[in-house]
Tab-separated table of N, CA, C and O and ligand atoms in Angstrom:
chain	number	residue	atom	x	y	z
A	1	UNK	N	-226.696	-29.773	-101.103
A	1	UNK	CA	-227.038	-30.099	-99.599
A	1	UNK	C	-226.631	-28.898	-98.711
A	1	UNK	O	-225.760	-28.095	-99.172
A	2	UNK	N	-226.943	-28.553	-98.010
A	2	UNK	CA	-227.325	-27.461	-97.387
A	2	UNK	C	-226.424	-27.646	-95.873
A	2	UNK	O	-226.846	-27.561	-94.717
A	3	UNK	N	-225.243	-27.673	-96.187
A	3	UNK	CA	-224.266	-27.566	-95.244
A	3	UNK	C	-223.153	-26.385	-95.261
A	3	UNK	O	-222.731	-26.124	-96.107
A	4	UNK	N	-223.369	-25.751	-94.335
A	4	UNK	CA	-222.377	-24.281	-94.050
A	4	UNK	C	-220.538	-24.693	-94.114
A	4	UNK	O	-220.443	-23.696	-95.049
A	5	UNK	N	-220.392	-25.982	-93.654
A	5	UNK	CA	-219.135	-26.063	-93.826
A	5	UNK	C	-218.653	-26.472	-95.304
A	5	UNK	O	-217.835	-26.325	-95.956
A	6	UNK	N	-219.478	-27.278	-96.051
A	6	UNK	CA	-219.605	-27.921	-97.479
A	6	UNK	C	-219.321	-26.402	-98.277
A	6	UNK	O	-218.187	-26.366	-99.243
A	7	UNK	N	-220.257	-25.404	-97.688
A	7	UNK	CA	-219.995	-24.273	-98.701
A	7	UNK	C	-218.565	-23.255	-98.565
A	7	UNK	O	-218.411	-22.864	-99.204
A	8	UNK	N	-218.392	-23.518	-97.164
A	8	UNK	CA	-217.026	-22.981	-96.779
A	8	UNK	C	-215.953	-23.431	-97.412
A	8	UNK	O	-215.506	-23.144	-98.396
A	9	UNK	N	-215.911	-24.846	-97.634
A	9	UNK	CA	-214.824	-25.537	-98.184
A	9	UNK	C	-214.886	-25.315	-99.660
A	9	UNK	O	-213.914	-25.170	-100.491
A	10	UNK	N	-216.065	-25.405	-100.255
A	10	UNK	CA	-216.149	-25.112	-101.841
A	10	UNK	C	-216.144	-23.706	-102.118
A	10	UNK	O	-216.553	-23.652	-103.613
A	11	UNK	N	-215.868	-22.631	-101.096
A	11	UNK	CA	-215.780	-21.495	-101.459
A	11	UNK	C	-216.738	-20.447	-102.000
A	11	UNK	O	-217.046	-19.549	-102.740
A	12	UNK	N	-218.059	-21.183	-101.828
A	12	UNK	CA	-219.611	-20.482	-102.288
A	12	UNK	C	-219.612	-19.515	-101.177
A	12	UNK	O	-220.677	-18.822	-100.990
A	13	UNK	N	-218.903	-19.559	-99.826
A	13	UNK	CA	-218.964	-18.652	-98.943
A	13	UNK	C	-217.585	-18.063	-98.605
A	13	UNK	O	-216.504	-18.978	-98.076
A	14	UNK	N	-217.200	-16.861	-98.553
A	14	UNK	CA	-216.009	-16.637	-98.410
A	14	UNK	C	-215.439	-16.763	-96.822
A	14	UNK	O	-215.870	-16.444	-96.254
A	15	UNK	N	-214.146	-17.181	-96.921
A	15	UNK	CA	-213.636	-17.539	-95.717
A	15	UNK	C	-212.104	-17.735	-95.879
A	15	UNK	O	-211.728	-18.146	-97.346
A	16	UNK	N	-211.423	-17.332	-94.977
A	16	UNK	CA	-210.072	-17.255	-95.253
A	16	UNK	C	-209.357	-18.572	-94.797
A	16	UNK	O	-209.281	-18.780	-93.414
A	17	UNK	N	-208.707	-19.417	-95.427
A	17	UNK	CA	-208.145	-20.873	-95.172
A	17	UNK	C	-206.722	-20.361	-94.327
A	17	UNK	O	-205.853	-19.935	-95.166
A	18	UNK	N	-206.507	-20.574	-93.151
A	18	UNK	CA	-205.126	-20.801	-92.531
A	18	UNK	C	-204.152	-21.850	-93.294
A	18	UNK	O	-203.012	-21.880	-93.256
A	19	UNK	N	-205.142	-23.077	-93.537
A	19	UNK	CA	-204.001	-24.175	-94.077
A	19	UNK	C	-205.268	-24.864	-95.286
A	19	UNK	O	-206.603	-24.773	-94.585
A	20	UNK	N	-204.713	-25.644	-96.034
A	20	UNK	CA	-205.694	-26.428	-97.280
A	20	UNK	C	-204.774	-27.347	-97.517
A	20	UNK	O	-203.499	-27.154	-98.168
A	21	UNK	N	-204.989	-28.640	-97.891
A	21	UNK	CA	-204.725	-29.380	-98.736
A	21	UNK	C	-205.811	-30.579	-99.399
A	21	UNK	O	-206.979	-29.883	-99.548
A	22	UNK	N	-205.552	-31.454	-99.697
A	22	UNK	CA	-206.379	-32.407	-100.418
A	22	UNK	C	-207.605	-32.978	-99.679
A	22	UNK	O	-208.674	-33.260	-100.007
A	23	UNK	N	-207.482	-32.746	-98.479
A	23	UNK	CA	-207.961	-33.749	-97.712
A	23	UNK	C	-208.662	-32.540	-96.341
A	23	UNK	O	-210.021	-33.035	-96.104
A	24	UNK	N	-208.085	-31.533	-96.101
A	24	UNK	CA	-208.818	-30.649	-94.931
A	24	UNK	C	-208.626	-29.557	-95.339
A	24	UNK	O	-207.840	-28.824	-96.178
A	25	UNK	N	-209.388	-28.559	-94.653
A	25	UNK	CA	-209.308	-26.973	-94.710
A	25	UNK	C	-209.241	-26.630	-93.302
A	25	UNK	O	-209.814	-27.523	-92.320
A	26	UNK	N	-208.347	-25.867	-92.978
A	26	UNK	CA	-208.385	-25.292	-91.511
A	26	UNK	C	-208.679	-23.578	-91.630
A	26	UNK	O	-208.221	-22.848	-92.577
A	27	UNK	N	-209.536	-23.073	-90.807
A	27	UNK	CA	-210.237	-21.802	-90.675
A	27	UNK	C	-210.340	-21.021	-89.356
A	27	UNK	O	-210.737	-22.038	-88.653
A	28	UNK	N	-210.442	-19.838	-89.124
A	28	UNK	CA	-210.754	-19.307	-87.851
A	28	UNK	C	-212.359	-19.581	-87.461
A	28	UNK	O	-213.420	-19.290	-88.283
A	29	UNK	N	-212.443	-19.939	-86.214
A	29	UNK	CA	-213.981	-19.957	-85.541
A	29	UNK	C	-214.764	-18.882	-85.725
A	29	UNK	O	-213.665	-17.494	-85.004
A	30	UNK	N	-215.649	-18.536	-86.228
A	30	UNK	CA	-216.441	-17.234	-85.947
A	30	UNK	C	-216.535	-16.735	-84.626
A	30	UNK	O	-216.615	-15.658	-84.183
A	31	UNK	N	-216.531	-17.661	-83.714
A	31	UNK	CA	-217.101	-17.272	-82.226
A	31	UNK	C	-216.009	-17.805	-81.471
A	31	UNK	O	-216.137	-19.160	-80.577
A	32	UNK	N	-214.667	-17.315	-81.372
A	32	UNK	CA	-213.653	-17.723	-80.870
A	32	UNK	C	-213.569	-17.872	-79.080
A	32	UNK	O	-213.962	-16.799	-78.492
A	33	UNK	N	-213.023	-19.069	-78.515
A	33	UNK	CA	-213.229	-19.260	-77.196
A	33	UNK	C	-211.713	-18.871	-76.806
A	33	UNK	O	-211.886	-19.216	-75.209
A	34	UNK	N	-211.015	-18.840	-77.248
A	34	UNK	CA	-209.571	-18.489	-76.760
A	34	UNK	C	-209.008	-17.396	-77.773
A	34	UNK	O	-209.447	-17.440	-79.027
A	35	UNK	N	-207.853	-16.962	-77.403
A	35	UNK	CA	-207.001	-16.317	-78.639
A	35	UNK	C	-206.791	-17.086	-79.382
A	35	UNK	O	-206.517	-16.430	-80.710
A	36	UNK	N	-206.551	-18.289	-79.960
A	36	UNK	CA	-206.191	-18.847	-81.028
A	36	UNK	C	-207.658	-20.088	-80.813
A	36	UNK	O	-207.712	-21.090	-80.290
A	37	UNK	N	-208.560	-20.167	-82.075
A	37	UNK	CA	-209.568	-20.884	-82.046
A	37	UNK	C	-209.275	-21.280	-83.673
A	37	UNK	O	-210.221	-20.606	-84.387
A	38	UNK	N	-209.039	-22.345	-83.914
A	38	UNK	CA	-209.058	-22.710	-85.206
A	38	UNK	C	-210.179	-23.962	-85.501
A	38	UNK	O	-209.937	-24.723	-84.713
A	39	UNK	N	-210.853	-23.985	-86.865
A	39	UNK	CA	-211.545	-25.146	-87.283
A	39	UNK	C	-210.824	-26.088	-88.069
A	39	UNK	O	-210.414	-25.662	-89.325
A	40	UNK	N	-210.496	-27.329	-87.910
A	40	UNK	CA	-209.870	-28.121	-88.632
A	40	UNK	C	-210.747	-29.196	-89.661
A	40	UNK	O	-211.613	-29.729	-88.980
A	41	UNK	N	-211.368	-29.145	-91.050
A	41	UNK	CA	-212.547	-29.427	-91.299
A	41	UNK	C	-211.963	-30.420	-92.289
A	41	UNK	O	-211.662	-30.273	-93.373
A	42	UNK	N	-212.314	-31.895	-92.064
A	42	UNK	CA	-212.243	-32.599	-93.381
A	42	UNK	C	-213.350	-32.062	-94.814
A	42	UNK	O	-214.254	-31.945	-94.316
A	43	UNK	N	-212.648	-32.347	-95.772
A	43	UNK	CA	-213.204	-31.916	-97.118
A	43	UNK	C	-214.749	-32.746	-97.366
A	43	UNK	O	-215.592	-32.354	-97.544
A	44	UNK	N	-214.367	-34.033	-96.693
A	44	UNK	CA	-215.267	-35.333	-96.956
A	44	UNK	C	-216.883	-34.825	-95.891
A	44	UNK	O	-216.267	-34.536	-94.693
A	45	UNK	N	-217.525	-34.747	-96.498
A	45	UNK	CA	-218.864	-34.665	-95.875
A	45	UNK	C	-219.491	-35.728	-95.008
A	45	UNK	O	-220.070	-36.864	-95.567
A	46	UNK	N	-218.965	-35.925	-93.809
A	46	UNK	CA	-219.057	-36.872	-92.710
A	46	UNK	C	-219.853	-36.005	-91.771
A	46	UNK	O	-219.142	-35.143	-90.905
A	47	UNK	N	-220.823	-36.589	-91.542
A	47	UNK	CA	-222.095	-35.744	-90.526
A	47	UNK	C	-221.465	-35.676	-89.040
A	47	UNK	O	-221.561	-34.510	-88.267
A	48	UNK	N	-220.465	-36.548	-88.486
A	48	UNK	CA	-220.403	-36.571	-86.934
A	48	UNK	C	-219.069	-37.757	-86.907
A	48	UNK	O	-218.843	-38.543	-87.683
A	49	UNK	N	-218.406	-37.998	-85.732
A	49	UNK	CA	-217.504	-38.887	-85.667
A	49	UNK	C	-218.297	-40.169	-85.244
A	49	UNK	O	-217.840	-41.308	-85.368
A	50	UNK	N	-219.720	-39.842	-85.254
A	50	UNK	CA	-220.613	-41.409	-85.018
A	50	UNK	C	-220.322	-42.580	-86.719
A	50	UNK	O	-220.267	-43.119	-86.622
A	51	UNK	N	-219.893	-41.512	-87.476
A	51	UNK	CA	-219.679	-41.988	-88.995
A	51	UNK	C	-217.955	-42.628	-89.472
A	51	UNK	O	-217.906	-43.011	-90.706
A	52	UNK	N	-217.232	-42.276	-88.356
A	52	UNK	CA	-215.704	-42.674	-88.546
A	52	UNK	C	-215.717	-44.421	-88.175
A	52	UNK	O	-216.336	-44.513	-87.041
A	53	UNK	N	-215.155	-45.302	-88.890
A	53	UNK	CA	-214.698	-46.409	-88.983
A	53	UNK	C	-213.487	-46.654	-89.307
A	53	UNK	O	-212.848	-45.830	-89.840
A	54	UNK	N	-213.301	-48.100	-89.276
A	54	UNK	CA	-211.547	-48.588	-89.886
A	54	UNK	C	-211.704	-47.910	-90.993
A	54	UNK	O	-210.625	-47.869	-91.557
A	55	UNK	N	-212.709	-47.815	-91.862
A	55	UNK	CA	-212.416	-47.574	-93.292
A	55	UNK	C	-212.304	-46.104	-93.745
A	55	UNK	O	-211.621	-45.720	-94.648
A	56	UNK	N	-212.530	-45.366	-93.168
A	56	UNK	CA	-212.438	-43.662	-93.182
A	56	UNK	C	-211.574	-42.966	-92.049
A	56	UNK	O	-211.781	-42.057	-92.135
A	57	UNK	N	-210.870	-43.927	-91.011
A	57	UNK	CA	-210.558	-43.203	-89.901
A	57	UNK	C	-208.944	-42.646	-90.135
A	57	UNK	O	-208.412	-41.824	-89.483
A	58	UNK	N	-208.361	-42.944	-91.306
A	58	UNK	CA	-207.105	-42.224	-91.704
A	58	UNK	C	-207.446	-40.788	-91.528
A	58	UNK	O	-206.216	-40.027	-91.297
A	59	UNK	N	-208.527	-40.080	-91.847
A	59	UNK	CA	-208.748	-38.722	-91.957
A	59	UNK	C	-208.420	-38.014	-90.831
A	59	UNK	O	-207.592	-37.056	-90.404
A	60	UNK	N	-208.707	-39.122	-89.436
A	60	UNK	CA	-208.476	-38.394	-88.122
A	60	UNK	C	-207.155	-38.373	-87.903
A	60	UNK	O	-206.646	-37.091	-87.101
A	61	UNK	N	-206.238	-39.064	-88.316
A	61	UNK	CA	-204.728	-39.020	-88.086
A	61	UNK	C	-204.079	-37.783	-88.707
A	61	UNK	O	-203.179	-37.288	-88.153
A	62	UNK	N	-204.744	-37.745	-90.056
A	62	UNK	CA	-204.284	-36.384	-90.796
A	62	UNK	C	-204.566	-35.370	-90.001
A	62	UNK	O	-203.537	-34.505	-89.827
A	63	UNK	N	-205.691	-35.185	-89.501
A	63	UNK	CA	-206.129	-34.077	-88.914
A	63	UNK	C	-205.537	-33.614	-87.641
A	63	UNK	O	-204.993	-32.672	-87.917
A	64	UNK	N	-205.102	-34.566	-86.926
A	64	UNK	CA	-204.073	-34.624	-85.811
A	64	UNK	C	-202.455	-34.080	-86.356
A	64	UNK	O	-202.414	-33.287	-85.629
A	65	UNK	N	-202.077	-34.607	-87.557
A	65	UNK	CA	-200.992	-33.978	-87.931
A	65	UNK	C	-201.141	-32.669	-88.258
A	65	UNK	O	-199.947	-31.662	-88.302
A	66	UNK	N	-201.912	-32.146	-89.133
A	66	UNK	CA	-202.188	-30.781	-89.672
A	66	UNK	C	-202.427	-29.897	-88.289
A	66	UNK	O	-201.865	-28.802	-88.280
A	67	UNK	N	-202.880	-30.357	-87.562
A	67	UNK	CA	-203.028	-29.789	-85.862
A	67	UNK	C	-201.945	-29.026	-85.124
A	67	UNK	O	-201.794	-28.070	-84.907
A	68	UNK	N	-200.724	-30.404	-85.468
A	68	UNK	CA	-199.634	-30.227	-84.911
A	68	UNK	C	-198.920	-28.959	-85.667
A	68	UNK	O	-198.467	-28.065	-85.249
A	69	UNK	N	-198.966	-29.201	-86.978
A	69	UNK	CA	-198.345	-28.114	-87.856
A	69	UNK	C	-199.136	-26.642	-87.636
A	69	UNK	O	-198.172	-25.717	-87.668
A	70	UNK	N	-200.045	-26.556	-87.959
A	70	UNK	CA	-200.664	-25.325	-87.565
A	70	UNK	C	-200.952	-24.811	-86.182
A	70	UNK	O	-200.740	-23.239	-86.029
A	71	UNK	N	-200.652	-25.604	-85.313
A	71	UNK	CA	-200.259	-25.169	-83.736
A	71	UNK	C	-199.075	-24.357	-83.738
A	71	UNK	O	-198.893	-23.191	-82.932
A	72	UNK	N	-198.281	-25.046	-84.138
A	72	UNK	CA	-196.705	-24.288	-84.285
A	72	UNK	C	-196.232	-23.164	-85.021
A	72	UNK	O	-196.239	-21.568	-84.336
A	73	UNK	N	-197.046	-23.194	-86.308
A	73	UNK	CA	-197.232	-21.705	-86.829
A	73	UNK	C	-198.316	-20.689	-86.215
A	73	UNK	O	-198.292	-19.540	-86.532
A	74	UNK	N	-199.181	-20.976	-85.493
A	74	UNK	CA	-199.931	-20.337	-84.440
A	74	UNK	C	-199.274	-19.650	-83.128
A	74	UNK	O	-200.068	-19.204	-82.484
A	75	UNK	N	-198.178	-20.025	-82.884
A	75	UNK	CA	-197.484	-19.729	-81.717
A	75	UNK	C	-198.134	-20.837	-80.406
A	75	UNK	O	-197.747	-20.291	-79.514
A	76	UNK	N	-198.534	-21.811	-80.694
A	76	UNK	CA	-198.748	-22.620	-79.512
A	76	UNK	C	-197.934	-23.684	-79.131
A	76	UNK	O	-198.303	-24.676	-78.598
A	77	UNK	N	-196.629	-23.136	-78.953
A	77	UNK	CA	-195.393	-23.917	-78.447
A	77	UNK	C	-195.498	-24.555	-77.271
A	77	UNK	O	-195.209	-25.706	-76.472
A	78	UNK	N	-196.480	-24.083	-76.064
A	78	UNK	CA	-196.868	-24.345	-74.948
A	78	UNK	C	-197.840	-25.274	-74.762
A	78	UNK	O	-198.164	-25.745	-73.627
A	79	UNK	N	-198.340	-25.775	-75.801
A	79	UNK	CA	-199.820	-26.747	-75.895
A	79	UNK	C	-200.906	-25.971	-76.307
A	79	UNK	O	-201.087	-24.866	-76.742
A	80	UNK	N	-201.852	-27.071	-76.470
A	80	UNK	CA	-203.267	-26.762	-77.027
A	80	UNK	C	-204.324	-27.714	-76.573
A	80	UNK	O	-203.681	-28.880	-76.156
A	81	UNK	N	-205.373	-27.872	-76.972
A	81	UNK	CA	-206.454	-28.432	-76.965
A	81	UNK	C	-206.934	-29.102	-78.424
A	81	UNK	O	-207.338	-28.119	-78.992
A	82	UNK	N	-207.325	-30.036	-78.650
A	82	UNK	CA	-207.991	-30.412	-79.888
A	82	UNK	C	-209.447	-31.274	-79.265
A	82	UNK	O	-209.712	-31.766	-78.340
A	83	UNK	N	-210.657	-30.466	-79.831
A	83	UNK	CA	-211.929	-31.145	-79.406
A	83	UNK	C	-212.819	-31.367	-80.294
A	83	UNK	O	-212.733	-30.468	-81.429
A	84	UNK	N	-213.150	-32.431	-80.387
A	84	UNK	CA	-214.360	-33.020	-81.088
A	84	UNK	C	-215.591	-32.998	-80.595
A	84	UNK	O	-215.919	-33.987	-79.664
A	85	UNK	N	-216.777	-32.441	-80.954
A	85	UNK	CA	-217.792	-32.277	-80.419
A	85	UNK	C	-218.987	-33.376	-81.053
A	85	UNK	O	-218.864	-33.274	-82.246
A	86	UNK	N	-219.166	-34.729	-80.600
A	86	UNK	CA	-220.243	-35.252	-81.472
A	86	UNK	C	-221.459	-35.621	-80.860
A	86	UNK	O	-221.663	-35.867	-79.606
A	87	UNK	N	-222.603	-34.938	-81.983
A	87	UNK	CA	-223.939	-35.136	-81.839
A	87	UNK	C	-224.334	-34.404	-80.653
A	87	UNK	O	-223.782	-33.375	-79.952
A	88	UNK	N	-225.670	-34.345	-79.851
A	88	UNK	CA	-226.518	-33.347	-79.068
A	88	UNK	C	-225.965	-33.371	-77.802
A	88	UNK	O	-225.028	-32.153	-77.654
A	89	UNK	N	-225.399	-34.630	-77.298
A	89	UNK	CA	-225.147	-34.591	-75.870
A	89	UNK	C	-223.434	-33.888	-76.221
A	89	UNK	O	-222.836	-33.556	-74.932
A	90	UNK	N	-222.932	-34.023	-76.945
A	90	UNK	CA	-221.466	-33.788	-77.222
A	90	UNK	C	-221.275	-32.051	-77.383
A	90	UNK	O	-220.238	-31.740	-77.467
A	91	UNK	N	-222.641	-31.710	-77.822
A	91	UNK	CA	-222.602	-29.894	-78.225
A	91	UNK	C	-221.917	-29.651	-79.459
A	91	UNK	O	-222.041	-28.451	-79.580
A	92	UNK	N	-222.004	-30.823	-80.492
A	92	UNK	CA	-222.224	-30.461	-82.015
A	92	UNK	C	-223.253	-29.892	-82.432
A	92	UNK	O	-224.555	-29.496	-82.073
A	93	UNK	N	-223.017	-28.235	-83.003
A	93	UNK	CA	-223.978	-27.556	-83.681
A	93	UNK	C	-224.005	-27.654	-85.074
A	93	UNK	O	-224.836	-27.408	-85.660
A	94	UNK	N	-222.763	-27.702	-85.767
A	94	UNK	CA	-222.739	-28.074	-87.143
A	94	UNK	C	-222.510	-29.538	-87.415
A	94	UNK	O	-221.628	-30.110	-86.977
A	95	UNK	N	-223.322	-29.997	-88.300
A	95	UNK	CA	-223.271	-31.668	-88.754
A	95	UNK	C	-222.216	-31.893	-89.856
A	95	UNK	O	-222.790	-32.574	-90.680
A	96	UNK	N	-221.144	-31.516	-89.907
A	96	UNK	CA	-220.166	-31.821	-90.355
A	96	UNK	C	-218.781	-31.819	-89.662
A	96	UNK	O	-218.627	-31.119	-89.177
A	97	UNK	N	-218.404	-33.127	-89.579
A	97	UNK	CA	-217.456	-33.472	-88.982
A	97	UNK	C	-216.384	-32.481	-88.576
A	97	UNK	O	-215.468	-31.866	-89.769
A	98	UNK	N	-215.710	-31.907	-87.401
A	98	UNK	CA	-214.623	-31.041	-87.680
A	98	UNK	C	-213.990	-30.888	-86.050
A	98	UNK	O	-214.421	-31.462	-85.152
A	99	UNK	N	-212.770	-30.344	-86.110
A	99	UNK	CA	-211.892	-30.499	-84.609
A	99	UNK	C	-211.453	-28.904	-84.741
A	99	UNK	O	-211.013	-28.309	-85.508
A	100	UNK	N	-212.007	-28.440	-83.291
A	100	UNK	CA	-211.595	-27.288	-82.790
A	100	UNK	C	-210.049	-27.122	-82.320
A	100	UNK	O	-209.659	-28.462	-81.480
A	101	UNK	N	-209.027	-26.561	-82.526
A	101	UNK	CA	-207.579	-26.515	-82.052
A	101	UNK	C	-207.967	-25.313	-81.394
A	101	UNK	O	-207.895	-24.268	-82.006
A	102	UNK	N	-207.675	-25.049	-80.186
A	102	UNK	CA	-207.816	-24.119	-79.148
A	102	UNK	C	-206.680	-23.959	-78.456
A	102	UNK	O	-206.087	-24.886	-77.995
A	103	UNK	N	-206.075	-22.991	-78.452
A	103	UNK	CA	-205.028	-22.515	-77.572
A	103	UNK	C	-204.837	-21.062	-77.266
A	103	UNK	O	-205.674	-20.386	-77.607
A	104	UNK	N	-203.622	-20.846	-76.509
A	104	UNK	CA	-203.156	-19.289	-76.107
A	104	UNK	C	-203.745	-18.597	-74.986
A	104	UNK	O	-203.414	-17.803	-74.421
A	105	UNK	N	-204.149	-19.762	-74.142
A	105	UNK	CA	-204.463	-19.754	-72.533
A	105	UNK	C	-204.464	-20.766	-72.101
A	105	UNK	O	-204.601	-22.120	-72.558
A	106	UNK	N	-204.888	-21.005	-70.820
A	106	UNK	CA	-204.761	-22.308	-69.897
A	106	UNK	C	-206.188	-22.855	-69.989
A	106	UNK	O	-206.974	-22.058	-69.601
A	107	UNK	N	-206.224	-24.320	-70.280
A	107	UNK	CA	-207.458	-24.728	-70.653
A	107	UNK	C	-207.855	-25.174	-69.075
A	107	UNK	O	-207.041	-25.557	-68.108
A	108	UNK	N	-209.003	-25.428	-69.179
A	108	UNK	CA	-209.719	-26.037	-68.017
A	108	UNK	C	-210.324	-27.074	-68.060
A	108	UNK	O	-210.355	-27.906	-69.020
A	109	UNK	N	-209.990	-28.084	-66.690
A	109	UNK	CA	-210.740	-29.048	-66.822
A	109	UNK	C	-211.016	-29.476	-65.335
A	109	UNK	O	-210.782	-29.178	-64.743
A	110	UNK	N	-212.609	-30.147	-65.715
A	110	UNK	CA	-213.306	-30.971	-66.691
A	110	UNK	C	-213.644	-29.496	-67.462
A	110	UNK	O	-213.952	-28.517	-66.678
A	111	UNK	N	-213.981	-29.722	-68.548
A	111	UNK	CA	-214.852	-28.842	-69.383
A	111	UNK	C	-216.435	-28.740	-69.587
A	111	UNK	O	-216.759	-30.123	-68.575
A	112	UNK	N	-216.656	-27.613	-69.306
A	112	UNK	CA	-218.110	-27.579	-69.312
A	112	UNK	C	-219.000	-28.262	-69.868
A	112	UNK	O	-218.667	-28.828	-71.034
B	201	AMP	P1	-219.576	-27.240	-82.921
B	201	AMP	O1	-220.483	-26.773	-81.683
B	201	AMP	O2	-218.531	-28.158	-82.171
B	201	AMP	O3	-220.355	-28.336	-83.796
B	201	AMP	O4	-218.770	-26.310	-83.568
B	201	AMP	C1	-219.139	-25.590	-84.368
B	201	AMP	C2	-218.462	-24.122	-84.615
B	201	AMP	O5	-218.584	-23.663	-85.810
B	201	AMP	C3	-218.894	-23.111	-83.685
B	201	AMP	O6	-217.354	-23.089	-82.824
B	201	AMP	C4	-218.980	-22.002	-84.310
B	201	AMP	O7	-218.679	-20.892	-83.944
B	201	AMP	C5	-218.743	-22.485	-85.679
B	201	AMP	N1	-218.937	-21.916	-86.850
B	201	AMP	C6	-220.405	-21.894	-87.471
B	201	AMP	N2	-220.404	-21.039	-88.528
B	201	AMP	C7	-219.077	-20.886	-88.743
B	201	AMP	C8	-218.592	-19.944	-89.961
B	201	AMP	N3	-219.351	-19.423	-91.080
B	201	AMP	N4	-217.317	-19.777	-90.134
B	201	AMP	C9	-216.403	-20.225	-88.836
B	201	AMP	N5	-216.811	-20.584	-87.969
B	201	AMP	C10	-218.433	-20.824	-87.538
């Protein structure tokens, strides 16, 4: 499967993991939008949030728990934002579900 995030997870492409467990990896976004911009990526290849349902939604709770842990370790005591872009209108560019953990500056609302 030609998926860039699967290749990173499988260590076919070198990447420095901030965190890894049996379900997710966390690494720095290549094109950071804030002083801290990490990607939390489930190891299972799920294309987007469109494919999250009652049978596999546990992973989302795990992602949020990991986000809290790595946010603290990244100095984001003052807060942060978690973003999931879903499909074309959501601005998704990599079709492997992932969650942006962004912080280190004041976030704007509404987002662009
Ligand atoms: P999205 O637009 O929500 O699908 O987010 C995809 C993100 O992946 C973008 O913020 C990209 O900068 C990031 N990205 C793409 N390729 C890589 C890579 N090889 N390593 C780290 N981040 C990447």
